[in-house]
Amino acid sequence: MKNKILEVKNLFCGYNKKQKVLERLSFSIYEGEFIGLVGPNASGKTTFLKTILGIIKPLKGKIIKNRNLKFGYVPQIFTINETYPFSVYEILSFAFLKNFKLNLEIEDKQKIDDIIEKFNIKDLKFELYRNLSGGLKQKVLILRSLLKQPDILILDEPTNDLDLFNTKMVLEFIKNIKQDKNFAVIFASHNLETVLNYVDRLFLVYNGAIDIIDEVEDIDFLRKKISEVFKVDIKIHKIEDWKFIKV
Amino acid sequence: MNTILEHLTQNLFLKSLIIGIFSSITLSLLGIFVVLKRAIFITLAIAELAVLGLVAGIIISFNAYLSMILVTFLGLCLFSFYKKDKNFSEDSLVGIVYAVSFSLSVLLLSKTNFFETYILDVLSGNILIVKNWDLIFSIFIFLVSIVFFILFNRQLFFMYSDTHTSYVFGINYKILNFIFFIIVGLNIIFFLRSIGLILSFSYLVIPCSFALISSPNIKQLIYKNLIISVVSTILGLIFSFIIDLPSTPTIVVFLFIFGILFSRVFKS
């Protein structure tokens, strides 16, 4: 039995009471699980994530977190201001900043060097972040979050605007690092097929609510549920462990 | 201490040089974050609020610094408590504050006998009206700003380039952002009478924008930003004293010319 690390009870999310985006959400998140948060554009995925992270206050309901629960967060890359020439090392070092901290400690520097070495990005250490490809930018942001040693890693549409090669690279990368550490992942995307092949549970965001699918391996159930939620008839084919969706 | 201050205030060039160097260093360092946050227009509105405070203080015979602090602080609170609204953007709020405070300053000044002289003093400053206290305040705000920059520059770089992640990682955005703008406001207030509105604003924007063109990393950006602002100030002052031109507009022109030359030379 996995440990529960976060519980949401009757949560209402939105920017103000007149603009409720999601309503009556209740679910739990367990350690080590990989959750796919899927929904059409502007369905409320980012609002939901921001509420869980505490960036937006819940309109109603409760978010009960384990004591000392730590979040890692990878925002959508277009939200990062790339005006200034930050190096990859500087971007990674932001993980250790606190409100009152003058300089990086020796252990912090060691941790950055270790992660650079372990994930083979030594050549990129002093490269400018803004000059990297979309896939590499995501990789750097994911590594920065890992430096926080999170219990839950939240990724907001990390494969948006990425080509097929980079999308696969990012997802395989997350899958591989998850094998080492036991943190939960919430992966938001509007690409159902991509997410479906990596996650343990699916959260379908649609029409102001979240429908949770616990059994992603049961193809028939999955097909019925997705068709019902998105109101489109779909077919799912499984070829060599990879699920293909046909609308 | 008094003798040193008296000597400084009696020597016009030395006094201009000291205030010029202090203001160029602090305002250009703060300008790095103004440009990064894309808050150039906000600082202009803050400067205009300071002017309104100054004018109001003079009209009602109240301490100029206190009235400037009060009005600027009220404006900063307004910006800080503004909540995002689809029908009313932050840009509109800043624009309205700028236009209204500027108009109110002109209206108040129009009822005085020194309208034209004062408008000119506010825009381009007047080193001749700088007293010992002004010099002490300038040194004080210079030191406060430098300490703030040393302590929080990395936090500011993080939160102005990636606001949400910095919040999730534990940086208190609201408080740090408010303190930052308080410090920008205080700098404008304490340097307004000596260097004027145009030069204060120019120090915040021009050196950083040119330094950014030729800087491959953050360290160089900071150094080049300082070099452009301090060297232009010294050259502009010397030139204005030799040719007998108003100092602050001359420095602004030097910031522009030296900035272009510097960024072109170092870019190539």
Short mmCIF file of C-alpha atoms in Angstrom, two decimals:
data_model
loop_
_atom_site.label_atom_id
_atom_site.label_comp_id
_atom_site.label_asym_id
_atom_site.label_seq_id
_atom_site.Cartn_x
_atom_site.Cartn_y
_atom_site.Cartn_z
CA MET A 1 0.00 0.00 0.00
CA LYS A 2 1.51 3.32 -1.07
CA ASN A 3 1.56 6.29 1.29
CA LYS A 4 -0.85 9.12 0.69
CA ILE A 5 1.08 12.40 0.41
CA LEU A 6 -1.65 14.85 -0.58
CA GLU A 7 -5.42 14.87 -0.28
CA VAL A 8 -7.87 17.22 -1.96
CA LYS A 9 -11.36 17.59 -0.50
CA ASN A 10 -14.23 19.32 -2.31
CA LEU A 11 -11.88 21.81 -3.98
CA PHE A 12 -13.12 24.72 -6.08
CA CYS A 13 -10.45 26.45 -8.22
CA GLY A 14 -10.56 29.73 -10.11
CA TYR A 15 -9.45 33.34 -10.03
CA ASN A 16 -12.55 34.68 -8.30
CA LYS A 17 -15.97 33.43 -7.21
CA LYS A 18 -17.58 34.58 -10.45
CA GLN A 19 -14.91 32.77 -12.50
CA LYS A 20 -14.87 29.22 -11.13
CA VAL A 21 -12.72 27.08 -13.42
CA LEU A 22 -13.00 23.68 -11.70
CA GLU A 23 -15.51 22.51 -9.09
CA ARG A 24 -15.95 19.80 -6.44
CA LEU A 25 -12.58 18.07 -6.83
CA SER A 26 -11.79 15.26 -4.39
CA PHE A 27 -8.89 12.83 -4.75
CA SER A 28 -5.60 11.71 -3.21
CA ILE A 29 -2.05 11.55 -4.54
CA TYR A 30 0.26 8.72 -3.47
CA GLU A 31 4.04 8.59 -3.38
CA GLY A 32 5.79 7.39 -6.51
CA GLU A 33 2.80 7.51 -8.84
CA PHE A 34 2.81 9.08 -12.31
CA ILE A 35 -0.36 11.09 -12.99
CA GLY A 36 -1.27 12.45 -16.39
CA LEU A 37 -3.42 15.57 -16.30
CA VAL A 38 -5.07 15.80 -19.70
CA GLY A 39 -7.62 18.18 -21.10
CA PRO A 40 -8.26 20.51 -24.03
CA ASN A 41 -6.58 23.92 -24.18
CA ALA A 42 -8.01 26.35 -21.60
CA SER A 43 -9.78 23.55 -19.72
CA GLY A 44 -8.22 24.59 -16.41
CA LYS A 45 -5.11 22.40 -16.14
CA THR A 46 -2.77 25.29 -15.27
CA THR A 47 -5.31 26.79 -12.82
CA PHE A 48 -5.58 23.41 -11.10
CA LEU A 49 -1.79 23.05 -10.86
CA LYS A 50 -1.36 26.60 -9.55
CA THR A 51 -3.97 25.92 -6.88
CA ILE A 52 -2.22 22.73 -5.76
CA LEU A 53 1.08 24.64 -5.66
CA GLY A 54 -0.43 27.46 -3.59
CA ILE A 55 0.11 30.13 -6.26
CA ILE A 56 -3.68 30.64 -6.42
CA LYS A 57 -5.81 30.34 -3.28
CA PRO A 58 -8.61 27.74 -3.42
CA LEU A 59 -12.06 29.31 -3.72
CA LYS A 60 -13.42 26.58 -1.47
CA GLY A 61 -12.35 23.21 -0.07
CA LYS A 62 -9.16 21.84 1.38
CA ILE A 63 -5.75 20.69 0.22
CA ILE A 64 -4.23 18.52 2.95
CA LYS A 65 -0.50 18.04 2.50
CA ASN A 66 1.91 15.77 4.33
CA ARG A 67 4.16 17.59 6.72
CA ASN A 68 7.21 19.09 4.95
CA LEU A 69 5.83 18.12 1.55
CA LYS A 70 8.11 19.58 -1.11
CA PHE A 71 7.06 20.47 -4.65
CA GLY A 72 9.19 20.56 -7.74
CA TYR A 73 7.76 22.70 -10.51
CA VAL A 74 8.50 22.95 -14.20
CA PRO A 75 6.50 25.79 -15.77
CA GLN A 76 5.57 26.13 -19.42
CA ILE A 77 8.82 27.33 -21.02
CA PHE A 78 7.25 30.35 -22.70
CA THR A 79 6.50 31.80 -19.23
CA ILE A 80 10.24 32.14 -18.51
CA ASN A 81 11.65 35.57 -19.25
CA GLU A 82 14.72 34.97 -21.42
CA THR A 83 15.80 38.60 -21.77
CA TYR A 84 18.97 38.05 -19.72
CA PRO A 85 21.90 35.75 -20.44
CA PHE A 86 21.57 33.15 -17.68
CA SER A 87 23.85 30.14 -17.99
CA VAL A 88 22.57 26.62 -17.39
CA TYR A 89 24.58 26.59 -14.14
CA GLU A 90 22.88 29.79 -12.95
CA ILE A 91 19.43 28.40 -13.77
CA LEU A 92 20.24 25.26 -11.77
CA SER A 93 21.64 27.27 -8.86
CA PHE A 94 18.29 29.07 -8.41
CA ALA A 95 17.05 25.83 -6.81
CA PHE A 96 19.03 26.65 -3.68
CA LEU A 97 17.88 30.24 -3.24
CA LYS A 98 16.05 31.25 -0.11
CA ASN A 99 14.69 34.60 1.01
CA PHE A 100 17.89 35.39 2.89
CA LYS A 101 20.80 33.59 1.33
CA LEU A 102 23.84 35.44 0.10
CA ASN A 103 25.79 32.74 -1.69
CA LEU A 104 25.65 29.09 -2.63
CA GLU A 105 27.12 26.77 -0.01
CA ILE A 106 29.82 24.25 -0.93
CA GLU A 107 27.31 21.35 -0.63
CA ASP A 108 24.92 23.15 -3.00
CA LYS A 109 27.66 23.57 -5.60
CA GLN A 110 28.57 19.91 -5.19
CA LYS A 111 24.94 18.87 -5.73
CA ILE A 112 24.76 20.93 -8.93
CA ASP A 113 28.02 19.43 -10.22
CA ASP A 114 26.80 15.93 -9.35
CA ILE A 115 23.54 16.32 -11.23
CA ILE A 116 25.34 17.85 -14.23
CA GLU A 117 27.73 14.87 -14.26
CA LYS A 118 25.01 12.26 -13.69
CA PHE A 119 22.72 13.48 -16.44
CA ASN A 120 25.46 14.13 -18.99
CA ILE A 121 25.05 17.86 -19.46
CA LYS A 122 28.65 18.80 -18.63
CA ASP A 123 29.06 20.46 -22.04
CA LEU A 124 26.07 22.67 -21.35
CA LYS A 125 27.18 23.91 -17.92
CA PHE A 126 28.18 27.39 -19.12
CA GLU A 127 25.95 27.50 -22.21
CA LEU A 128 23.26 30.14 -22.23
CA TYR A 129 19.90 28.70 -21.26
CA ARG A 130 18.10 30.79 -23.86
CA ASN A 131 20.20 29.26 -26.68
CA LEU A 132 19.19 25.66 -25.88
CA SER A 133 16.61 23.65 -27.83
CA GLY A 134 13.13 23.29 -26.30
CA GLY A 135 13.86 19.72 -25.20
CA LEU A 136 17.13 20.65 -23.48
CA LYS A 137 15.48 23.63 -21.77
CA GLN A 138 12.89 21.26 -20.31
CA LYS A 139 15.64 18.88 -19.22
CA VAL A 140 17.44 21.69 -17.38
CA LEU A 141 14.23 22.85 -15.67
CA ILE A 142 13.42 19.29 -14.62
CA LEU A 143 16.93 18.90 -13.17
CA ARG A 144 16.53 22.18 -11.29
CA SER A 145 13.36 20.83 -9.72
CA LEU A 146 15.12 17.58 -8.83
CA LEU A 147 17.71 19.56 -6.89
CA LYS A 148 14.86 20.52 -4.52
CA GLN A 149 14.39 16.79 -3.79
CA PRO A 150 10.63 17.05 -4.31
CA ASP A 151 7.91 14.69 -3.09
CA ILE A 152 5.74 15.78 -6.00
CA LEU A 153 7.14 16.97 -9.32
CA ILE A 154 4.63 19.07 -11.26
CA LEU A 155 5.21 19.64 -14.97
CA ASP A 156 2.95 22.07 -16.79
CA GLU A 157 2.71 21.07 -20.45
CA PRO A 158 6.44 20.30 -20.77
CA THR A 159 6.05 18.82 -24.24
CA ASN A 160 4.18 21.78 -25.69
CA ASP A 161 5.82 23.06 -28.87
CA LEU A 162 8.31 20.17 -28.85
CA ASP A 163 8.84 17.95 -31.87
CA LEU A 164 8.33 14.20 -31.62
CA PHE A 165 11.99 13.47 -30.83
CA ASN A 166 12.16 16.01 -27.97
CA THR A 167 8.77 14.97 -26.60
CA LYS A 168 9.95 11.39 -26.33
CA MET A 169 13.28 12.51 -24.87
CA VAL A 170 11.57 14.50 -22.10
CA LEU A 171 9.14 11.72 -21.21
CA GLU A 172 11.82 9.00 -21.22
CA PHE A 173 13.98 11.28 -19.11
CA ILE A 174 11.23 11.66 -16.48
CA LYS A 175 10.55 7.92 -16.57
CA ASN A 176 14.25 7.17 -15.99
CA ILE A 177 14.75 9.59 -13.11
CA LYS A 178 11.58 8.28 -11.46
CA GLN A 179 13.12 4.83 -11.29
CA ASP A 180 15.80 6.19 -8.93
CA LYS A 181 13.61 8.37 -6.73
CA ASN A 182 10.22 7.72 -5.26
CA PHE A 183 8.51 11.04 -5.97
CA ALA A 184 5.07 11.47 -7.54
CA VAL A 185 4.74 13.20 -10.90
CA ILE A 186 1.83 15.24 -12.20
CA PHE A 187 2.28 15.73 -15.91
CA ALA A 188 -0.10 18.16 -17.62
CA SER A 189 -0.60 17.95 -21.37
CA HIS A 190 -3.25 18.31 -24.02
CA ASN A 191 -1.76 15.40 -25.94
CA LEU A 192 -3.65 12.38 -24.64
CA GLU A 193 -1.73 9.72 -26.54
CA THR A 194 1.69 10.89 -25.39
CA VAL A 195 0.69 10.93 -21.73
CA LEU A 196 -1.33 7.75 -21.80
CA ASN A 197 1.72 5.62 -22.51
CA TYR A 198 3.66 6.72 -19.47
CA VAL A 199 1.23 7.26 -16.61
CA ASP A 200 -0.27 5.15 -13.82
CA ARG A 201 -3.46 7.23 -13.55
CA LEU A 202 -5.21 9.71 -15.81
CA PHE A 203 -6.93 12.88 -14.65
CA LEU A 204 -9.23 14.07 -17.43
CA VAL A 205 -10.03 17.76 -17.12
CA TYR A 206 -13.24 18.64 -18.90
CA ASN A 207 -16.28 20.87 -18.42
CA GLY A 208 -15.17 22.26 -15.05
CA ALA A 209 -14.49 18.88 -13.45
CA ILE A 210 -11.82 16.20 -13.26
CA ASP A 211 -12.63 12.60 -14.13
CA ILE A 212 -10.10 10.14 -12.75
CA ILE A 213 -9.16 6.92 -14.56
CA ASP A 214 -7.29 4.52 -12.30
CA GLU A 215 -6.97 1.68 -14.81
CA VAL A 216 -4.98 2.87 -17.81
CA GLU A 217 -4.10 -0.69 -18.88
CA ASP A 218 -7.73 -1.72 -19.34
CA ILE A 219 -8.06 -0.61 -22.95
CA ASP A 220 -11.79 -1.18 -23.27
CA PHE A 221 -12.63 0.72 -20.10
CA LEU A 222 -10.22 3.49 -21.10
CA ARG A 223 -11.83 3.82 -24.53
CA LYS A 224 -15.34 4.06 -23.09
CA LYS A 225 -14.33 6.55 -20.43
CA ILE A 226 -12.39 8.87 -22.74
CA SER A 227 -15.19 8.75 -25.34
CA GLU A 228 -17.70 9.60 -22.62
CA VAL A 229 -15.71 12.45 -21.10
CA PHE A 230 -14.64 14.11 -24.35
CA LYS A 231 -17.90 13.18 -26.12
CA VAL A 232 -15.99 11.81 -29.14
CA ASP A 233 -15.92 8.25 -30.36
CA ILE A 234 -12.33 7.00 -30.13
CA LYS A 235 -10.49 3.76 -30.74
CA ILE A 236 -7.37 2.62 -28.89
CA HIS A 237 -4.96 0.14 -30.47
CA LYS A 238 -2.11 -1.40 -28.56
CA ILE A 239 0.94 -2.36 -30.63
CA GLU A 240 4.08 -3.57 -28.82
CA ASP A 241 3.20 -1.92 -25.48
CA TRP A 242 2.39 1.41 -27.12
CA LYS A 243 -1.21 2.66 -27.11
CA PHE A 244 -2.37 4.51 -30.22
CA ILE A 245 -5.49 6.65 -30.18
CA LYS A 246 -7.64 7.09 -33.27
CA VAL A 247 -10.50 9.56 -33.29
CA MET B 1 32.22 65.67 9.15
CA ASN B 2 30.60 69.11 8.92
CA THR B 3 33.75 70.65 7.50
CA ILE B 4 34.01 67.96 4.83
CA LEU B 5 30.35 68.46 3.89
CA GLU B 6 30.77 72.23 3.79
CA HIS B 7 33.79 71.87 1.53
CA LEU B 8 31.87 69.52 -0.74
CA THR B 9 28.78 71.68 -0.95
CA GLN B 10 30.88 74.76 -1.72
CA ASN B 11 32.67 73.05 -4.58
CA LEU B 12 29.99 72.80 -7.27
CA PHE B 13 31.83 70.45 -9.59
CA LEU B 14 32.86 68.08 -6.79
CA LYS B 15 29.33 68.07 -5.40
CA SER B 16 27.87 67.32 -8.84
CA LEU B 17 30.44 64.59 -9.35
CA ILE B 18 29.68 62.88 -6.04
CA ILE B 19 25.91 62.97 -6.50
CA GLY B 20 26.27 61.98 -10.15
CA ILE B 21 28.42 58.94 -9.34
CA PHE B 22 26.26 57.81 -6.41
CA SER B 23 23.01 58.13 -8.36
CA SER B 24 24.46 56.54 -11.51
CA ILE B 25 25.66 53.48 -9.57
CA THR B 26 22.49 52.82 -7.58
CA LEU B 27 19.94 53.68 -10.24
CA SER B 28 21.73 51.71 -12.96
CA LEU B 29 22.03 48.66 -10.69
CA LEU B 30 18.32 48.83 -9.88
CA GLY B 31 17.66 49.43 -13.57
CA ILE B 32 18.88 45.88 -14.31
CA PHE B 33 15.75 44.56 -12.59
CA VAL B 34 13.48 47.29 -13.94
CA VAL B 35 14.41 46.21 -17.47
CA LEU B 36 14.18 42.49 -16.61
CA LYS B 37 10.74 42.92 -15.03
CA ARG B 38 9.69 45.11 -17.98
CA ALA B 39 8.59 47.72 -15.45
CA ILE B 40 10.06 50.77 -17.18
CA PHE B 41 6.70 52.51 -17.37
CA ILE B 42 5.98 51.78 -13.68
CA THR B 43 9.19 53.57 -12.64
CA LEU B 44 8.19 56.55 -14.75
CA ALA B 45 4.86 56.65 -12.90
CA ILE B 46 6.71 56.37 -9.56
CA ALA B 47 8.93 59.29 -10.56
CA GLU B 48 5.87 61.33 -11.49
CA LEU B 49 4.29 60.55 -8.11
CA ALA B 50 7.47 61.78 -6.41
CA VAL B 51 7.20 65.02 -8.40
CA LEU B 52 3.57 65.40 -7.32
CA GLY B 53 4.63 64.89 -3.69
CA LEU B 54 7.38 67.48 -4.05
CA VAL B 55 5.07 70.07 -5.60
CA ALA B 56 2.30 69.39 -3.05
CA GLY B 57 4.82 69.73 -0.21
CA ILE B 58 5.99 73.09 -1.51
CA ILE B 59 2.45 74.43 -2.02
CA ILE B 60 1.28 73.49 1.48
CA SER B 61 4.70 74.35 3.05
CA PHE B 62 5.27 70.81 4.23
CA ASN B 63 8.61 68.95 4.37
CA ALA B 64 9.41 68.12 0.71
CA TYR B 65 10.95 64.70 1.42
CA LEU B 66 8.10 63.60 3.67
CA SER B 67 5.43 64.62 1.18
CA MET B 68 7.31 62.87 -1.65
CA ILE B 69 7.65 59.68 0.44
CA LEU B 70 3.97 59.78 1.40
CA VAL B 71 2.61 60.24 -2.12
CA THR B 72 5.02 57.71 -3.66
CA PHE B 73 4.23 55.16 -0.96
CA LEU B 74 0.49 55.52 -1.59
CA GLY B 75 1.07 54.99 -5.31
CA LEU B 76 3.22 51.89 -4.66
CA CYS B 77 0.48 50.45 -2.43
CA LEU B 78 -2.00 51.00 -5.26
CA PHE B 79 0.25 49.08 -7.70
CA SER B 80 0.89 46.30 -5.17
CA PHE B 81 -2.75 45.71 -4.26
CA TYR B 82 -3.90 45.78 -7.86
CA LYS B 83 -5.52 42.45 -8.75
CA LYS B 84 -5.43 41.09 -12.30
CA ASP B 85 -8.58 41.92 -14.19
CA LYS B 86 -9.38 41.12 -17.81
CA ASN B 87 -11.13 44.47 -18.27
CA PHE B 88 -8.53 46.63 -16.52
CA SER B 89 -4.86 45.86 -17.13
CA GLU B 90 -1.93 46.86 -14.93
CA ASP B 91 -0.60 48.91 -17.84
CA SER B 92 -3.78 50.99 -17.86
CA LEU B 93 -3.49 51.60 -14.11
CA VAL B 94 0.14 52.73 -14.48
CA GLY B 95 -0.77 54.96 -17.42
CA ILE B 96 -3.61 56.58 -15.49
CA VAL B 97 -1.42 57.17 -12.40
CA TYR B 98 1.27 58.72 -14.60
CA ALA B 99 -1.08 61.03 -16.50
CA VAL B 100 -3.09 62.12 -13.45
CA SER B 101 -0.09 62.76 -11.18
CA PHE B 102 1.68 64.72 -13.95
CA SER B 103 -1.42 66.82 -14.58
CA LEU B 104 -1.97 67.46 -10.88
CA SER B 105 1.66 68.61 -10.52
CA VAL B 106 1.22 71.05 -13.42
CA LEU B 107 -2.11 72.30 -12.01
CA LEU B 108 -0.61 72.90 -8.56
CA LEU B 109 2.46 74.61 -10.01
CA SER B 110 0.35 76.84 -12.26
CA LYS B 111 -0.96 78.56 -9.13
CA THR B 112 2.55 79.59 -8.08
CA ASN B 113 4.87 82.34 -9.28
CA PHE B 114 7.74 80.03 -10.15
CA PHE B 115 5.97 77.67 -12.61
CA GLU B 116 8.55 77.67 -15.43
CA THR B 117 11.67 77.57 -13.25
CA TYR B 118 10.28 74.79 -11.15
CA ILE B 119 9.19 72.60 -14.08
CA LEU B 120 12.73 72.90 -15.45
CA ASP B 121 14.26 72.08 -12.04
CA VAL B 122 12.06 69.02 -11.66
CA LEU B 123 12.82 67.73 -15.14
CA SER B 124 16.55 68.31 -15.21
CA GLY B 125 17.43 68.85 -11.53
CA ASN B 126 19.41 71.65 -10.00
CA ILE B 127 22.64 70.93 -8.21
CA LEU B 128 22.71 74.49 -6.82
CA ILE B 129 19.73 73.82 -4.53
CA VAL B 130 21.40 70.74 -3.02
CA LYS B 131 22.05 71.24 0.70
CA ASN B 132 24.08 69.24 3.23
CA TRP B 133 21.01 67.21 4.15
CA ASP B 134 20.40 66.28 0.53
CA LEU B 135 23.94 65.00 0.32
CA ILE B 136 23.54 62.95 3.51
CA PHE B 137 20.25 61.45 2.25
CA SER B 138 21.91 60.61 -1.07
CA ILE B 139 24.76 58.78 0.69
CA PHE B 140 22.23 56.98 2.91
CA ILE B 141 20.06 55.75 0.03
CA PHE B 142 23.21 54.83 -1.93
CA LEU B 143 24.36 52.55 0.92
CA VAL B 144 20.89 51.04 1.45
CA SER B 145 20.56 50.26 -2.27
CA ILE B 146 24.02 48.68 -2.50
CA VAL B 147 23.35 46.46 0.54
CA PHE B 148 19.95 45.49 -0.93
CA PHE B 149 21.57 44.65 -4.28
CA ILE B 150 24.28 42.52 -2.66
CA LEU B 151 21.81 40.65 -0.46
CA PHE B 152 18.99 40.06 -2.92
CA ASN B 153 20.25 40.31 -6.50
CA ARG B 154 20.07 36.55 -7.12
CA GLN B 155 16.56 36.34 -5.65
CA LEU B 156 15.45 39.25 -7.87
CA PHE B 157 17.00 37.67 -10.97
CA PHE B 158 15.12 34.46 -10.22
CA MET B 159 11.73 35.96 -9.39
CA TYR B 160 11.67 38.42 -12.29
CA SER B 161 12.67 35.76 -14.81
CA ASP B 162 10.52 32.90 -13.50
CA THR B 163 7.97 34.26 -11.03
CA HIS B 164 5.87 31.17 -10.33
CA THR B 165 8.77 28.78 -9.85
CA SER B 166 10.52 31.21 -7.52
CA TYR B 167 7.33 31.33 -5.43
CA VAL B 168 7.05 27.52 -5.35
CA PHE B 169 10.74 27.32 -4.35
CA GLY B 170 10.12 29.58 -1.34
CA ILE B 171 10.95 33.13 -2.42
CA ASN B 172 8.49 35.65 -0.99
CA TYR B 173 7.69 37.48 -4.22
CA LYS B 174 5.15 39.94 -2.85
CA ILE B 175 7.35 41.30 -0.06
CA LEU B 176 10.60 41.35 -2.04
CA ASN B 177 8.91 43.00 -5.03
CA PHE B 178 7.37 45.65 -2.74
CA ILE B 179 10.73 46.37 -1.05
CA PHE B 180 12.37 46.62 -4.47
CA PHE B 181 9.93 49.29 -5.63
CA ILE B 182 10.19 51.12 -2.29
CA ILE B 183 13.95 51.33 -2.84
CA VAL B 184 13.50 52.47 -6.45
CA GLY B 185 11.03 55.08 -5.16
CA LEU B 186 13.38 56.31 -2.44
CA ASN B 187 16.22 56.63 -4.95
CA ILE B 188 14.06 58.74 -7.24
CA ILE B 189 12.88 60.86 -4.28
CA PHE B 190 16.34 61.55 -2.88
CA PHE B 191 17.99 62.18 -6.24
CA LEU B 192 15.07 64.06 -7.83
CA ARG B 193 16.06 67.56 -6.68
CA SER B 194 19.70 67.16 -7.65
CA ILE B 195 19.61 65.17 -10.91
CA GLY B 196 15.97 65.56 -11.98
CA LEU B 197 13.35 63.30 -13.44
CA ILE B 198 14.91 62.72 -16.88
CA LEU B 199 18.34 61.65 -15.66
CA SER B 200 16.90 59.41 -12.88
CA PHE B 201 14.79 57.64 -15.45
CA SER B 202 17.68 57.47 -17.94
CA TYR B 203 19.98 55.79 -15.38
CA LEU B 204 17.32 53.14 -14.82
CA VAL B 205 16.92 52.29 -18.49
CA ILE B 206 19.78 53.36 -20.80
CA PRO B 207 22.94 51.73 -19.33
CA CYS B 208 21.32 48.34 -18.82
CA SER B 209 19.73 48.27 -22.26
CA PHE B 210 23.08 48.91 -23.96
CA ALA B 211 25.04 46.62 -21.64
CA LEU B 212 22.62 43.82 -22.46
CA ILE B 213 23.50 43.97 -26.17
CA SER B 214 27.12 42.96 -25.62
CA SER B 215 26.99 40.85 -22.45
CA PRO B 216 27.36 37.09 -22.77
CA ASN B 217 26.66 36.55 -19.05
CA ILE B 218 25.16 38.21 -15.98
CA LYS B 219 28.47 39.28 -14.41
CA GLN B 220 29.48 41.18 -17.53
CA LEU B 221 26.02 42.71 -17.72
CA ILE B 222 26.45 44.16 -14.22
CA TYR B 223 30.01 45.43 -14.86
CA LYS B 224 29.25 46.92 -18.27
CA ASN B 225 26.08 48.54 -16.94
CA LEU B 226 28.16 50.24 -14.22
CA ILE B 227 30.93 51.27 -16.62
CA ILE B 228 28.47 52.87 -19.06
CA SER B 229 26.63 54.81 -16.34
CA VAL B 230 29.65 56.00 -14.33
CA VAL B 231 31.92 56.87 -17.30
CA SER B 232 29.09 58.71 -19.10
CA THR B 233 28.36 60.66 -15.92
CA ILE B 234 31.98 61.76 -15.47
CA LEU B 235 32.45 62.62 -19.17
CA GLY B 236 29.08 64.38 -19.36
CA LEU B 237 29.82 66.47 -16.28
CA ILE B 238 33.28 67.53 -17.47
CA PHE B 239 31.92 68.37 -20.92
CA SER B 240 29.00 70.38 -19.50
CA PHE B 241 31.32 72.37 -17.20
CA ILE B 242 33.78 73.14 -20.01
CA ILE B 243 31.18 74.10 -22.65
CA ASP B 244 28.80 75.58 -20.03
CA LEU B 245 25.79 73.39 -20.77
CA PRO B 246 23.13 72.08 -18.37
CA SER B 247 24.66 68.98 -16.75
CA THR B 248 21.83 66.44 -16.65
CA PRO B 249 20.73 66.60 -20.32
CA THR B 250 24.42 66.43 -21.30
CA ILE B 251 24.86 63.26 -19.22
CA VAL B 252 21.76 61.69 -20.83
CA VAL B 253 23.21 62.37 -24.30
CA PHE B 254 26.56 60.88 -23.17
CA LEU B 255 24.76 57.80 -21.80
CA PHE B 256 23.22 57.31 -25.20
CA ILE B 257 26.38 57.93 -27.27
CA PHE B 258 28.77 56.07 -24.96
CA GLY B 259 26.23 53.25 -24.60
CA ILE B 260 26.04 52.75 -28.35
CA LEU B 261 29.82 52.92 -28.85
CA PHE B 262 30.51 50.63 -25.89
CA SER B 263 28.00 47.99 -26.95
CA ARG B 264 29.21 48.05 -30.57
CA VAL B 265 32.90 47.78 -29.63
CA PHE B 266 32.33 44.93 -27.19
CA LYS B 267 29.85 43.12 -29.38
CA SER B 268 32.37 42.94 -32.22
#
